C-alpha cells in the first residue's frame, strides 16, 4: 500500500501570493515559467485520489501571521491515532481518505450520500485563514481550504424539525488504532445548533496551505467553527444528520461537567480546572489575551443574545 505523507515544506515560504488563487492560469504566465523551478511539484495540490479545484481568497480571513505547515500538521489532537500531540502525525498514515463519502440525512427532504468529488463541487472553494483556539489553552492561525457547511445543508433541504446537526467520524478500528482503546466512546461525534451550522463562518475544510488535508488534520473532510473551542471541529466526517433534539458530543459525553454543548470561546468562563482568559500561540513564548468568541464576536454574538453563557458553556 502506498502511504501518503505530506511534504514538509511550507509553501508560503516559496510560493508567491496569488498562486493559490488560480495556480493553472498563473503557471501559464511568463512569471510562472520563470518561477516554476522554485515551486513544489504539481502534486502539492493533490493527494492520492484527491485533487483540489481552484480556490479563492475569502473575505472572512484574519490578517494575522499564519502558523507554519509543520506546526499545523505535527501538533494535533486526533484521539483515533493516540493521545499525544505527535501521535496523529506519526500514526495517521493508516487512514484511507479515498474513496470517501458523507451520508447526509435525518430531518431533511432530500437525504443523499455525497462522494468527495461531488462535495468539492457544491460551492467555490475558499481559503479561510482562521484562528483556532484549543480548550487546552493554545492557539494557531490556519489557512484552511473549504466550503460553507450551509452549501451542503441547502442541497438536502432541512425540514422545520431539523433544529440541530449531528456529525460523526469514521468508525474503523482497522484504520484508526486508537479506536481499539476505550479512551473515548467511539465513533467521535459532535453537534451544532442549526443557525450555527448555517452561519457563513462555519466551513467544511478539505485542505490547508493549498493542499488536500493531511490525514492527521482530519482527511478528507472536517468541520471548522472558528468561534468555538477546537474540539468542536470534528475530523474525517462520514455522517451528518439533521435532528430535532440537541445531540451530544464526545467530550460532553466523556466529562459533562467540563465540556458543554456550546463550547464557545469565552475568556470570562473558566474551565473548571483552569482559566480560559489567555492563550499561547504555538511558536510564541508569551501569552496573549483570549478574545470573546475567539475574536469573531461581531459576526456571531447575536446568535447567543439573552443566553446565560455560564450555564450554556
Ligand atoms: N475529531 C476527531 N474525530 N477526533 C479527535 O480526537 N480532536 C478535536 C478536534 N477534532 C478530535 C477531532 C480537538 S480536541 C481539537 S483541538 C481539534 O480537532 C484539533 O484539530 P487540528 O489537529 O487540526 O489542529
Coordinates of N, CA and C in Angstrom, one line a residue, residues 18-159:
X18 N -1.0 34.8 -4.5 CA -1.8 34.7 -5.7 C -1.7 33.4 -6.4
X19 N -0.7 32.6 -6.1 CA -0.5 31.3 -6.8 C -1.7 30.4 -6.4
X20 N -2.0 30.5 -5.1 CA -3.1 29.7 -4.7 C -4.4 29.9 -5.4
X21 N -4.6 31.2 -5.8 CA -5.9 31.6 -6.3 C -6.2 30.9 -7.6
X22 N -5.3 30.8 -8.5 CA -5.6 30.1 -9.7 C -4.2 29.6 -10.3
X23 N -3.8 28.6 -9.7 CA -2.5 28.1 -10.0 C -2.3 27.8 -11.5
X24 N -3.3 27.2 -12.1 CA -3.0 26.8 -13.5 C -2.9 28.0 -14.4
X25 N -3.8 29.0 -14.2 CA -3.7 30.2 -15.1 C -2.4 30.9 -14.8
X26 N -2.0 31.0 -13.6 CA -0.8 31.7 -13.2 C 0.4 31.0 -13.8
X27 N 0.4 29.7 -13.8 CA 1.6 29.0 -14.3 C 1.7 29.2 -15.8
X28 N 0.6 29.5 -16.5 CA 0.7 29.7 -17.9 C 1.4 31.1 -18.2
X29 N 1.5 32.0 -17.3 CA 2.1 33.3 -17.5 C 3.6 33.2 -17.5
X30 N 4.2 34.3 -18.0 CA 5.7 34.3 -18.1 C 6.3 34.2 -16.7
X31 N 5.7 34.9 -15.7 CA 6.2 34.9 -14.4 C 6.2 33.5 -13.8
X32 N 5.2 32.8 -14.2 CA 5.1 31.4 -13.7 C 6.2 30.6 -14.2
X33 N 6.5 30.8 -15.5 CA 7.6 30.0 -16.1 C 8.9 30.3 -15.4
X34 N 9.2 31.6 -15.1 CA 10.4 31.9 -14.5 C 10.5 31.3 -13.1
X35 N 9.4 31.2 -12.4 CA 9.5 30.8 -11.0 C 9.2 29.3 -10.9
X36 N 8.9 28.6 -12.0 CA 8.4 27.3 -11.9 C 9.3 26.4 -11.1
X37 N 10.6 26.6 -11.3 CA 11.5 25.7 -10.6 C 11.5 25.8 -9.1
X38 N 11.1 27.0 -8.6 CA 11.0 27.2 -7.2 C 9.8 26.6 -6.5
X39 N 8.8 26.2 -7.4 CA 7.5 25.8 -6.8 C 7.6 24.3 -6.5
X40 N 6.8 23.9 -5.5 CA 6.7 22.5 -5.3 C 6.0 21.8 -6.5
X41 N 6.2 20.5 -6.6 CA 5.6 19.8 -7.8 C 4.1 20.0 -7.8
X42 N 3.5 19.8 -9.0 CA 2.0 19.9 -9.1 C 1.3 19.1 -8.1
X43 N 1.9 18.1 -7.6 CA 1.3 17.2 -6.6 C 1.0 17.9 -5.3
X44 N 1.6 19.2 -5.2 CA 1.3 19.9 -4.0 C -0.2 20.1 -3.7
X45 N -1.0 20.2 -4.8 CA -2.4 20.4 -4.6 C -3.2 19.1 -4.7
X46 N -2.5 18.0 -4.6 CA -3.2 16.7 -4.7 C -2.7 15.7 -3.6
X47 N -3.5 14.8 -3.3 CA -3.1 13.6 -2.5 C -3.6 12.4 -3.3
X48 N -3.1 11.2 -3.1 CA -3.6 10.1 -3.9 C -5.2 10.1 -3.9
X49 N -5.7 10.3 -5.1 CA -7.2 10.2 -5.3 C -7.9 11.6 -5.0
X50 N -7.2 12.6 -4.6 CA -7.8 13.9 -4.3 C -7.1 15.0 -5.0
X51 N -7.8 15.8 -5.8 CA -7.3 17.0 -6.4 C -8.2 18.1 -6.0
X52 N -7.6 19.2 -5.4 CA -8.4 20.3 -5.0 C -8.7 21.2 -6.3
X53 N -9.9 21.6 -6.5 CA -10.2 22.5 -7.6 C -9.6 23.9 -7.2
X54 N -9.5 24.8 -8.2 CA -9.1 26.2 -7.9 C -9.9 26.8 -6.7
X55 N -9.2 27.6 -5.9 CA -9.9 28.2 -4.9 C -9.6 29.7 -4.8
X56 N -10.4 30.4 -4.0 CA -10.4 31.8 -3.9 C -10.1 32.3 -2.5
X57 N -9.6 33.5 -2.4 CA -9.3 34.0 -1.0 C -10.7 34.5 -0.5
X58 N -10.9 34.2 0.8 CA -12.1 34.6 1.4 C -12.0 36.0 2.1
X59 N -13.1 36.7 2.1 CA -13.1 38.0 2.9 C -13.1 37.7 4.4
X60 N -13.4 36.5 4.8 CA -13.5 36.2 6.2 C -12.2 35.9 6.9
X61 N -11.1 36.0 6.1 CA -9.8 35.6 6.7 C -9.2 36.7 7.6
X62 N -8.5 36.2 8.7 CA -7.7 37.1 9.5 C -6.4 37.5 8.8
X63 N -5.9 38.7 9.2 CA -4.6 39.1 8.6 C -3.4 38.7 9.5
X64 N -3.7 38.0 10.6 CA -2.6 37.6 11.5 C -1.6 36.7 10.8
X65 N -0.4 36.6 11.4 CA 0.6 35.7 10.8 C 0.1 34.3 11.0
X66 N 0.3 33.5 9.9 CA -0.1 32.1 9.9 C 0.9 31.2 10.7
X67 N 0.4 30.2 11.3 CA 1.4 29.2 11.8 C 1.9 28.4 10.6
X68 N 3.1 27.7 10.8 CA 3.7 27.1 9.6 C 3.0 25.7 9.4
X69 N 3.2 25.2 8.2 CA 2.6 23.9 7.8 C 3.1 22.9 8.7
X70 N 4.4 23.0 9.1 CA 5.0 22.0 10.0 C 4.2 22.0 11.4
X71 N 4.0 23.2 11.9 CA 3.3 23.3 13.2 C 1.9 22.8 13.1
X72 N 1.2 23.1 12.1 CA -0.2 22.7 11.9 C -0.4 21.2 11.8
X73 N 0.6 20.6 11.2 CA 0.5 19.2 10.9 C 1.3 18.3 11.8
X74 N 1.9 18.8 12.8 CA 2.7 18.0 13.7 C 2.2 18.1 15.2
X75 N 1.3 19.1 15.5 CA 0.8 19.3 16.8 C -0.7 19.2 16.8
X76 N -1.2 17.9 17.0 CA -2.6 17.7 16.7 C -3.3 16.9 17.8
X77 N -4.6 17.1 17.9 CA -5.5 16.2 18.7 C -6.3 15.4 17.7
X78 N -6.1 14.1 17.8 CA -6.9 13.2 16.9 C -6.8 11.8 17.7
X79 N -7.7 11.7 18.7 CA -7.5 10.6 19.6 C -7.6 9.2 18.9
X80 N -8.2 9.2 17.7 CA -8.3 7.9 17.0 C -6.9 7.4 16.7
X81 N -5.9 8.3 16.8 CA -4.5 7.9 16.5 C -3.5 8.1 17.6
X82 N -4.1 8.3 18.8 CA -3.3 8.4 20.0 C -3.5 9.7 20.7
X83 N -3.1 9.8 22.0 CA -3.5 10.9 22.8 C -2.4 12.0 22.9
X84 N -1.2 11.7 22.4 CA -0.1 12.7 22.5 C -0.2 13.6 21.2
X85 N 0.3 14.8 21.3 CA 0.2 15.7 20.2 C 0.9 15.3 19.0
X86 N 2.0 14.5 19.1 CA 2.7 14.0 18.0 C 2.2 12.7 17.4
X87 N 1.3 12.0 18.1 CA 0.8 10.7 17.7 C 0.1 10.8 16.3
X88 N -0.8 11.7 16.1 CA -1.5 11.7 14.8 C -0.6 11.8 13.6
X89 N 0.4 12.7 13.6 CA 1.3 12.8 12.5 C 2.1 11.4 12.3
X90 N 2.4 10.8 13.4 CA 3.1 9.5 13.4 C 2.2 8.4 12.9
X91 N 1.0 8.3 13.3 CA 0.2 7.1 13.1 C -0.9 7.2 12.1
X92 N -1.3 8.4 11.6 CA -2.5 8.6 10.8 C -2.3 8.1 9.3
X93 N -1.1 7.6 9.0 CA -0.9 7.1 7.6 C -1.8 5.8 7.4
X94 N -2.4 5.2 8.4 CA -3.2 4.1 8.2 C -4.7 4.5 7.8
X95 N -5.0 5.7 7.9 CA -6.3 6.2 7.4 C -6.4 6.2 5.9
X96 N -7.5 5.7 5.3 CA -7.6 5.8 3.8 C -8.7 6.8 3.5
X97 N -8.2 8.0 3.1 CA -9.2 9.1 2.8 C -9.9 8.9 1.4
X98 N -9.5 8.0 0.6 CA -10.2 7.8 -0.7 C -10.4 6.3 -0.9
X99 N -11.5 5.8 -1.4 CA -12.7 6.6 -1.7 C -13.4 7.0 -0.4
X100 N -14.2 8.1 -0.4 CA -14.8 8.6 0.8 C -16.2 9.1 0.4
X101 N -17.1 9.0 1.3 CA -18.4 9.6 1.0 C -19.0 10.0 2.4
X102 N -19.9 11.0 2.3 CA -20.6 11.5 3.5 C -22.1 11.3 3.3
X103 N -22.7 10.6 4.3 CA -24.1 10.4 4.2 C -24.8 11.6 4.9
X104 N -25.8 12.2 4.3 CA -26.5 13.4 4.9 C -27.9 13.0 4.9
X105 N -28.5 13.0 6.1 CA -29.9 12.6 6.3 C -30.5 13.1 7.5
X106 N -31.5 12.4 8.0 CA -32.3 12.8 9.2 C -33.5 13.7 8.8
X107 N -33.7 14.8 9.4 CA -34.8 15.7 9.2 C -34.6 16.5 7.9
X108 N -34.5 15.9 6.8 CA -34.3 16.6 5.5 C -35.3 16.1 4.5
X109 N -35.6 16.9 3.5 CA -36.5 16.5 2.4 C -35.8 15.6 1.4
X110 N -34.4 15.8 1.2 CA -33.7 15.1 0.2 C -32.4 14.5 0.7
X111 N -32.6 13.4 1.5 CA -31.3 12.7 2.0 C -30.5 12.3 0.9
X112 N -29.2 12.3 1.1 CA -28.3 12.0 0.0 C -26.9 11.6 0.5
X113 N -26.2 10.7 -0.3 CA -24.8 10.4 0.0 C -24.0 11.2 -1.0
X114 N -23.0 11.9 -0.5 CA -22.1 12.7 -1.4 C -20.8 12.0 -1.4
X115 N -20.3 11.8 -2.6 CA -18.9 11.3 -2.7 C -18.0 12.6 -2.7
X116 N -16.7 12.4 -2.5 CA -15.8 13.5 -2.3 C -15.9 14.5 -3.5
X117 N -15.9 13.9 -4.7 CA -15.9 14.8 -5.9 C -17.1 15.7 -5.9
X118 N -18.3 15.1 -5.5 CA -19.5 16.0 -5.6 C -19.4 17.0 -4.4
X119 N -18.8 16.6 -3.3 CA -18.7 17.6 -2.2 C -17.8 18.8 -2.7
X120 N -16.8 18.5 -3.4 CA -15.8 19.6 -3.8 C -16.5 20.5 -4.9
X121 N -17.6 20.0 -5.5 CA -18.3 20.9 -6.5 C -19.5 21.6 -6.0
X122 N -19.8 21.5 -4.7 CA -21.0 22.1 -4.2 C -21.0 23.6 -4.2
X123 N -19.8 24.2 -4.0 CA -19.6 25.6 -3.9 C -18.2 25.9 -4.2
X124 N -17.9 27.2 -4.7 CA -16.5 27.5 -5.0 C -15.7 27.3 -3.7
X125 N -14.5 26.7 -3.8 CA -13.7 26.5 -2.6 C -13.0 27.9 -2.2
X126 N -12.8 28.1 -0.9 CA -12.2 29.3 -0.5 C -11.1 29.0 0.5
X127 N -10.1 29.9 0.5 CA -9.1 29.8 1.5 C -9.5 30.7 2.6
X128 N -9.7 30.1 3.8 CA -10.2 30.9 5.0 C -9.1 30.8 6.1
X129 N -8.4 31.9 6.4 CA -7.4 31.9 7.4 C -8.1 32.2 8.7
X130 N -8.2 31.2 9.6 CA -8.9 31.3 10.8 C -8.0 31.1 12.0
X131 N -8.4 31.8 13.1 CA -7.7 31.4 14.4 C -8.4 30.1 14.9
X132 N -7.6 29.2 15.5 CA -8.2 28.0 16.1 C -7.7 28.1 17.6
X133 N -8.7 28.1 18.5 CA -8.3 28.2 20.0 C -8.7 26.9 20.6
X134 N -7.7 26.2 21.1 CA -8.0 24.9 21.7 C -8.4 25.1 23.2
X135 N -9.3 24.3 23.7 CA -9.7 24.4 25.1 C -8.5 24.2 26.0
X136 N -7.4 23.6 25.6 CA -6.3 23.3 26.4 C -5.5 24.6 26.7
X137 N -5.7 25.7 25.9 CA -5.0 26.9 26.2 C -4.0 27.3 25.1
X138 N -4.0 26.6 24.0 CA -3.1 27.1 22.9 C -3.9 27.5 21.7
X139 N -3.3 28.2 20.8 CA -4.0 28.6 19.6 C -3.0 28.5 18.4
X140 N -3.6 28.5 17.2 CA -2.9 28.6 15.9 C -3.7 29.4 15.0
X141 N -3.0 29.9 13.9 CA -3.7 30.5 12.8 C -3.5 29.6 11.6
X142 N -4.6 29.2 11.0 CA -4.5 28.1 10.0 C -5.2 28.5 8.7
X143 N -4.5 28.4 7.6 CA -5.1 28.7 6.3 C -5.9 27.5 5.7
X144 N -7.1 27.3 6.1 CA -7.9 26.2 5.6 C -8.3 26.4 4.2
X145 N -8.7 25.4 3.5 CA -9.4 25.5 2.2 C -10.7 24.7 2.4
X146 N -11.8 25.4 2.1 CA -13.1 24.7 2.4 C -14.3 25.4 1.8
X147 N -15.4 24.9 2.1 CA -16.7 25.4 1.6 C -17.7 25.6 2.8
X148 N -18.6 26.6 2.6 CA -19.5 26.8 3.7 C -20.4 25.5 4.0
X149 N -20.5 25.1 5.2 CA -21.4 23.9 5.5 C -22.8 24.2 5.0
X150 N -23.2 25.5 5.0 CA -24.6 25.8 4.5 C -24.8 25.3 3.1
X151 N -23.7 25.4 2.3 CA -23.9 24.9 0.9 C -24.3 23.5 0.8
X152 N -23.8 22.7 1.7 CA -24.1 21.2 1.7 C -25.6 21.1 2.3
X153 N -25.8 21.8 3.4 CA -27.1 21.6 4.0 C -28.3 22.0 3.1
X154 N -28.1 23.1 2.3 CA -29.1 23.6 1.4 C -29.5 22.5 0.4
X155 N -28.5 21.7 0.0 CA -28.8 20.7 -1.0 C -29.8 19.6 -0.5
X156 N -29.8 19.4 0.8 CA -30.6 18.3 1.3 C -32.0 18.8 1.9
X157 N -32.1 20.1 1.9 CA -33.4 20.8 2.3 C -33.8 20.4 3.7
X158 N -33.2 20.9 4.8 CA -33.6 20.6 6.1 C -35.1 20.9 6.3
X159 N -35.8 20.1 7.1 CA -37.3 20.3 7.4 C -37.3 21.2 8.6

